[in-house]
Amino acid sequence: MGDGDQTETRETQRKPRSRARFELKREAILDAAADLINLHGARGATLQEVAKAVGLNTTSVTYYFRRKELLAAAVFERSLDRLKTMVGEAAAEGDARARVARFIRLHIELRAKVIRGAEKPLVVLSDIRTLDEDLRRALLARYLEVFNSVRAFWAPHASDDHRELCTARAHMLLEVVFWLPVWLARYAINDFGRVGRRIGAVLEEGLAVPGAKWTPRFYGEDEIRAAMPPQDAAAENFLRVATRLINESGYRGASVLRIVEELNVTKGSFYHHLDAKDDLVLECFRQSYKRVAVGQWLAHRDGGNEWERLTWAIASLLDIQFRAEWPLTRTTALQALPAQLRAEVVRRSDRIALRFMGTLVDGAREGSLNSVDPMIASQLILSTLNSAFDLKGWAARMPREKAIAFYASTLANGLFDDAVLGMQRAAVGE
């Protein structure tokens, strides 16, 4: 971020007549922009919409933020500061278990305050990737600082492998709290404390019963797609490239121009298969959830017990995410869709969650899986699988089977059991 732009995200270039009045109005603008970003993504937080929300004209808003991108950067910066404060409060606890429990509790308490109107929510940080390079780079550097502080919940790291495992744990934990607002509102506020304890139970104990062996079976992309209805090859190429671009750069980054340039085809070819960009995003989600459902079905067909069925599905879907050739569509793209299309995607996500819930319930009954709250555990599974794409660079530093075992252990064994490290050493004969 250039020095000039960074200054503009914190202070106006003009001297206000009244500092207190200026700050109040600036905070109101940031609040309105944050609400719009959470509702429609960064592209929906136009200066015109923000001005309308705070009862100003657009020119008045530009007195505080000259450009939309500077306003969005200031919104993200403020949420990162709030997140950093929460991480710092949790880090003050005496050990990793207490730090994670405190971190979860802080986010549960924040959601209760948001619902009561006493606090504003954190902005969805994934849209940072839609900003211009100079602004994005500085904000991502600040997020990395927060991430490293979360990973330090498990410090000191006993080895390089332990550090890699804690990278997976930190990523999983952050995605759990980021996904929390999507489903927590289904509960009454009076039940939030219980929900927090049940989240903690999954993170503490994991889904595996003592003695369960991690012996994954991988259903490859070709095997999964072979079990799906045939797809037009050209349309499939559009979806493959669009999904990867959406995951890497957000809705705006997955422009029709970038897609056709990467495939070396014409725009006319794109619009022959898809009517509009929203249709493209929706179809990316549809295909992703179909592939997840097929992975679940294949594991259910072949697994001997529910532990095998669950772990084989998880391992296969993580393999897809880490290969990153045609990943599952990140749920962060939901913000870009109109409300009616977004509702369809949420319904499809809920069906996937219901299938995982069935596996968890049956596994607890037969004794192959821990007895956990199946609704809450299914949401943790979804957030962990969905966000795995973001760790593709981390996964590329080690054999893929090892990366999958490390990341899957956050679900299977929880965030405090280091048994996976011994399993990996045994696998290579150390």
XYZ file of C-alpha atoms in Angstrom:
430
model
C 0.000 0.000 0.000
C 1.457 3.369 -0.959
C 2.107 5.897 1.793
C -0.506 8.264 0.398
C -3.253 5.639 0.153
C -2.442 4.261 3.586
C -2.812 7.719 5.036
C -6.162 8.131 3.304
C -7.507 4.942 4.844
C -6.915 6.413 8.286
C -7.237 10.151 7.907
C -8.668 12.555 5.378
C -6.237 14.846 3.619
C -8.267 17.820 4.807
C -8.315 19.208 8.332
C -11.838 18.804 9.805
C -13.512 21.700 11.631
C -14.514 19.439 14.479
C -12.464 16.334 15.153
C -15.191 14.646 17.213
C -17.882 15.326 14.618
C -15.582 14.181 11.857
C -14.795 10.881 13.597
C -18.460 10.175 14.334
C -19.425 10.680 10.708
C -16.428 8.674 9.521
C -17.402 5.763 11.776
C -20.984 5.934 10.484
C -19.678 5.723 6.915
C -17.491 2.749 7.822
C -20.414 1.031 9.552
C -22.636 1.496 6.512
C -19.927 0.266 4.150
C -19.299 -2.788 6.337
C -22.998 -3.675 6.301
C -23.071 -3.393 2.503
C -19.913 -5.482 2.077
C -21.348 -8.206 4.311
C -24.605 -8.110 2.371
C -23.420 -7.716 -1.219
C -19.644 -8.055 -1.196
C -17.169 -5.251 -1.845
C -18.653 -4.560 -5.270
C -22.006 -3.712 -3.631
C -20.517 -1.108 -1.311
C -20.631 1.734 -3.826
C -20.111 5.293 -2.648
C -23.675 6.054 -3.770
C -25.144 3.251 -1.643
C -23.002 4.187 1.345
C -24.015 7.843 1.034
C -27.680 6.859 0.890
C -27.319 4.710 4.021
C -25.896 7.592 6.102
C -28.062 10.356 4.643
C -25.313 12.127 2.715
C -24.657 12.793 -0.933
C -21.794 11.075 -2.705
C -19.641 14.193 -2.728
C -19.853 14.386 1.047
C -18.641 10.787 1.354
C -15.650 11.542 -0.873
C -14.661 14.211 1.667
C -13.790 11.244 3.940
C -12.766 8.655 1.331
C -11.860 9.782 -2.152
C -12.369 6.380 -3.740
C -14.518 3.324 -3.083
C -11.425 1.148 -2.775
C -9.999 3.362 -0.023
C -13.277 3.094 1.865
C -13.316 -0.696 1.514
C -9.676 -0.900 2.662
C -10.506 1.157 5.762
C -13.426 -1.186 6.540
C -11.199 -4.244 6.285
C -8.471 -2.550 8.301
C -10.885 -1.785 11.132
C -12.155 -5.373 11.257
C -8.597 -6.697 11.249
C -7.841 -4.455 14.223
C -10.873 -5.840 16.076
C -9.906 -9.412 15.223
C -6.357 -8.768 16.403
C -7.707 -7.533 19.740
C -9.788 -10.705 20.148
C -6.769 -12.865 19.344
C -4.722 -10.935 21.900
C -7.335 -11.490 24.612
C -7.413 -15.214 23.889
C -3.604 -15.451 23.758
C -3.423 -14.189 27.351
C -4.821 -17.528 28.573
C -2.420 -20.068 30.040
C -2.443 -22.870 27.444
C -3.689 -23.807 23.979
C -6.963 -25.313 25.181
C -7.857 -22.238 27.205
C -6.840 -19.916 24.349
C -9.021 -21.695 21.800
C -11.956 -21.833 24.226
C -11.629 -18.107 24.947
C -11.387 -17.283 21.238
C -14.565 -19.220 20.466
C -16.339 -17.619 23.418
C -15.382 -14.114 22.288
C -16.901 -14.731 18.859
C -20.049 -16.257 20.339
C -20.419 -13.220 22.592
C -19.869 -10.875 19.651
C -22.666 -12.550 17.670
C -25.038 -12.107 20.624
C -24.150 -8.418 20.829
C -24.604 -8.012 17.078
C -28.062 -9.567 17.181
C -29.020 -7.311 20.085
C -27.758 -4.275 18.190
C -25.032 -3.513 20.726
C -22.110 -4.225 18.351
C -21.382 -4.239 14.646
C -20.260 -7.529 13.052
C -16.821 -8.101 11.656
C -16.730 -7.591 7.924
C -16.227 -10.673 5.737
C -12.484 -10.528 5.114
C -12.412 -12.714 2.016
C -13.270 -9.747 -0.198
C -9.837 -8.266 0.541
C -8.709 -10.242 -2.492
C -10.931 -8.098 -4.743
C -8.999 -4.896 -3.991
C -6.220 -3.364 -6.063
C -2.819 -4.921 -5.572
C -1.275 -2.183 -3.412
C -4.190 -2.104 -0.974
C -4.597 -5.896 -0.985
C -0.933 -6.554 -0.243
C -0.880 -4.377 2.875
C -4.126 -5.818 4.239
C -3.052 -9.403 3.613
C 0.183 -8.674 5.467
C -1.878 -7.517 8.452
C -4.039 -10.644 8.224
C -0.876 -12.772 8.205
C 0.129 -11.131 11.488
C -3.232 -12.127 12.982
C -2.881 -15.642 11.585
C 0.598 -16.056 13.062
C -0.724 -14.923 16.446
C -3.450 -17.584 16.290
C -0.908 -20.239 15.333
C 1.086 -19.173 18.394
C -1.789 -20.477 20.553
C 0.057 -23.813 20.242
C 3.574 -22.437 20.708
C 6.286 -23.422 21.224
C 6.433 -25.621 18.137
C 8.362 -28.770 18.872
C 9.417 -29.419 15.247
C 8.895 -28.260 11.689
C 6.098 -30.816 11.328
C 4.447 -29.546 14.485
C 4.569 -26.016 13.085
C 2.935 -27.241 9.856
C 0.246 -29.009 11.867
C -0.403 -25.826 13.844
C -0.730 -23.912 10.578
C -3.590 -26.244 9.678
C -5.105 -25.829 13.148
C -4.971 -22.036 13.024
C -6.571 -21.983 9.583
C -9.320 -24.364 10.643
C -10.064 -22.378 13.821
C -10.279 -19.058 11.991
C -12.608 -20.533 9.378
C -14.844 -21.894 12.140
C -15.361 -18.406 13.576
C -15.693 -16.804 10.133
C -18.423 -19.322 9.165
C -20.157 -18.950 12.536
C -22.468 -16.021 11.571
C -23.921 -18.063 8.695
C -25.549 -20.676 10.937
C -25.473 -19.457 14.548
C -28.586 -17.308 14.043
C -30.622 -20.528 13.842
C -30.240 -20.771 17.610
C -31.833 -18.612 20.306
C -29.394 -16.243 22.001
C -30.006 -18.043 25.290
C -28.559 -21.195 23.691
C -25.360 -19.525 22.455
C -23.373 -20.569 25.507
C -24.311 -24.204 24.963
C -23.433 -23.915 21.272
C -20.017 -22.545 22.187
C -19.368 -25.444 24.553
C -20.381 -27.952 21.879
C -18.089 -26.334 19.333
C -15.360 -26.598 21.951
C -16.124 -30.295 22.470
C -15.578 -31.044 18.771
C -12.365 -29.022 18.698
C -11.177 -30.674 21.918
C -12.054 -34.319 21.266
C -12.414 -34.576 17.499
C -14.765 -36.960 15.711
C -12.667 -40.136 16.010
C -13.111 -42.582 18.855
C -9.947 -43.738 20.664
C -8.023 -46.228 18.574
C -9.604 -45.241 15.232
C -7.132 -45.635 12.368
C -6.674 -43.038 9.629
C -6.691 -45.204 6.469
C -8.150 -42.935 3.810
C -9.387 -44.021 0.427
C -9.178 -41.342 -2.249
C -11.855 -41.016 -4.891
C -10.163 -39.128 -7.691
C -11.725 -36.326 -9.686
C -12.257 -38.648 -12.646
C -14.033 -41.234 -10.480
C -16.316 -38.598 -8.967
C -17.162 -37.017 -12.298
C -17.790 -40.434 -13.860
C -20.587 -40.933 -11.326
C -22.220 -37.635 -12.353
C -24.435 -36.926 -15.391
C -22.382 -36.115 -18.529
C -21.398 -32.450 -18.895
C -20.673 -30.481 -22.056
C -16.867 -30.266 -22.265
C -16.792 -26.566 -23.130
C -19.169 -25.642 -20.316
C -17.087 -27.755 -17.940
C -13.959 -25.821 -18.893
C -15.698 -22.516 -18.158
C -16.750 -23.789 -14.730
C -13.310 -25.176 -13.908
C -11.484 -21.937 -14.712
C -14.178 -19.712 -13.195
C -14.177 -21.635 -9.906
C -10.437 -21.317 -9.520
C -10.504 -17.588 -10.345
C -13.424 -16.950 -7.969
C -11.566 -18.725 -5.174
C -8.342 -16.831 -5.853
C -9.620 -13.352 -6.712
C -13.265 -13.129 -5.734
C -16.235 -12.310 -7.928
C -14.637 -9.328 -9.630
C -11.414 -11.191 -10.309
C -13.303 -13.918 -12.168
C -14.252 -11.607 -15.012
C -15.615 -12.986 -18.248
C -12.579 -11.455 -19.995
C -10.101 -13.321 -17.769
C -11.988 -16.586 -18.214
C -12.104 -16.433 -22.022
C -8.485 -15.272 -22.211
C -7.311 -18.199 -20.101
C -9.280 -20.646 -22.259
C -8.370 -18.828 -25.484
C -11.993 -18.627 -26.645
C -14.332 -15.775 -27.548
C -16.846 -13.996 -25.345
C -19.490 -15.269 -27.724
C -18.548 -18.811 -26.762
C -19.000 -17.948 -23.094
C -22.446 -16.441 -23.592
C -23.460 -19.406 -25.725
C -23.177 -21.576 -22.611
C -24.120 -19.086 -19.879
C -26.491 -16.112 -20.006
C -24.739 -13.934 -17.432
C -21.993 -13.926 -14.860
C -24.405 -14.603 -11.992
C -25.473 -17.746 -13.858
C -21.821 -18.749 -13.982
C -21.301 -18.336 -10.217
C -24.520 -20.204 -9.447
C -23.539 -23.060 -11.752
C -20.099 -23.215 -10.092
C -21.840 -23.752 -6.764
C -24.219 -26.337 -8.215
C -21.371 -28.359 -9.662
C -19.376 -28.124 -6.439
C -22.201 -29.428 -4.303
C -22.925 -32.200 -6.798
C -19.307 -33.313 -6.558
C -19.423 -33.226 -2.748
C -22.642 -35.254 -2.786
C -21.096 -37.846 -5.125
C -18.016 -38.091 -2.896
C -20.296 -38.713 0.078
C -22.271 -41.318 -1.868
C -19.172 -43.212 -3.041
C -17.830 -43.343 0.521
C -21.199 -44.482 1.839
C -21.334 -47.215 -0.797
C -17.863 -48.571 -0.076
C -17.165 -47.855 3.597
C -17.524 -50.620 6.134
C -18.511 -48.307 8.988
C -19.401 -44.637 9.437
C -15.868 -43.649 10.434
C -14.576 -44.956 7.117
C -17.415 -43.337 5.207
C -16.769 -39.975 6.812
C -12.985 -40.017 6.504
C -12.979 -41.305 2.933
C -15.304 -38.491 1.864
C -13.254 -35.889 3.742
C -9.934 -37.180 2.374
C -11.208 -37.217 -1.215
C -12.637 -33.709 -1.017
C -9.470 -32.341 0.584
C -7.501 -33.959 -2.239
C -9.629 -32.007 -4.734
C -9.060 -28.769 -2.825
C -5.303 -29.181 -2.505
C -4.831 -30.159 -6.142
C -6.652 -26.899 -6.975
C -7.184 -27.821 -10.637
C -10.959 -27.690 -10.231
C -11.604 -26.899 -6.555
C -14.917 -26.563 -4.776
C -16.366 -23.067 -4.969
C -15.590 -20.996 -1.861
C -18.740 -19.948 -0.029
C -17.384 -16.407 0.102
C -18.688 -15.988 -3.456
C -22.196 -16.132 -1.992
C -22.066 -12.395 -1.333
C -21.898 -11.659 -5.037
C -25.167 -13.442 -5.832
C -28.627 -11.869 -5.748
C -30.709 -12.878 -2.723
C -32.880 -15.442 -4.538
C -29.869 -17.222 -6.032
C -28.035 -17.096 -2.714
C -30.976 -18.872 -1.066
C -30.627 -21.789 -3.503
C -26.943 -22.167 -2.697
C -27.643 -22.143 1.048
C -30.292 -24.854 0.576
C -27.799 -27.022 -1.285
C -25.210 -26.462 1.444
C -27.777 -27.463 4.058
C -28.452 -30.729 2.229
C -24.744 -31.543 2.268
C -24.683 -30.759 5.987
C -27.661 -33.064 6.547
C -25.790 -35.960 4.915
C -22.818 -35.394 7.190
C -25.201 -35.190 10.147
C -26.646 -38.598 9.230
C -23.172 -40.099 9.148
C -22.322 -38.562 12.525
C -25.535 -39.820 14.162
C -25.186 -43.345 12.774
C -21.486 -43.410 13.665
C -22.201 -42.455 17.275
C -24.825 -45.214 17.492
C -22.479 -47.893 16.162
C -19.547 -46.594 18.219
C -17.209 -45.711 15.326
C -17.533 -41.927 15.860
C -17.603 -39.727 18.933
C -20.970 -38.603 20.200
C -21.044 -34.913 19.270
C -23.726 -32.411 18.332
C -24.241 -33.484 14.697
C -25.584 -30.151 13.456
C -22.672 -28.193 14.883
C -20.080 -30.777 13.822
C -21.454 -30.825 10.265
C -21.006 -27.056 10.018
C -17.408 -27.395 11.196
C -16.839 -30.062 8.541
C -18.274 -27.794 5.836
C -16.166 -24.779 6.802
C -13.011 -26.900 7.049
C -13.492 -28.549 3.668
C -14.565 -25.362 1.934
C -11.619 -23.295 3.105
C -8.973 -25.942 2.375
C -8.358 -24.387 -1.035
C -6.681 -21.441 0.691
C -4.006 -23.809 2.044
C -3.050 -25.251 -1.336
C 0.347 -23.525 -1.123
C 0.910 -24.970 2.349
C -0.100 -28.422 1.096
C 2.313 -28.171 -1.825
C 5.252 -28.072 0.604
C 4.793 -31.723 1.584
C 3.485 -34.993 0.145
C -0.246 -34.578 -0.484
C -1.200 -37.562 1.691
C 0.686 -35.958 4.586
C -0.983 -32.569 4.039
C -4.402 -34.222 3.949
C -3.674 -36.191 7.128
C -2.515 -33.051 8.954
C -5.504 -30.968 7.878
C -8.053 -33.749 8.390
C -6.704 -34.356 11.899
C -8.219 -31.024 12.966
C -11.607 -32.709 12.509
C -10.708 -36.300 13.284
C -8.593 -35.769 16.396
C -9.313 -32.173 17.375
C -6.850 -29.331 17.796
C -4.710 -30.702 20.636
C -3.859 -34.325 19.787
C -0.449 -34.687 18.127
C -0.866 -38.388 17.267
C -0.896 -37.582 13.533
C 2.769 -36.555 13.811
C 3.709 -40.054 14.991
C 1.612 -41.620 12.250
C 3.483 -39.633 9.612
C 6.881 -40.549 11.033
C 5.865 -44.213 11.051
C 4.655 -43.959 7.455
C 8.110 -42.902 6.247
C 9.921 -45.396 8.493
C 11.556 -42.902 10.850
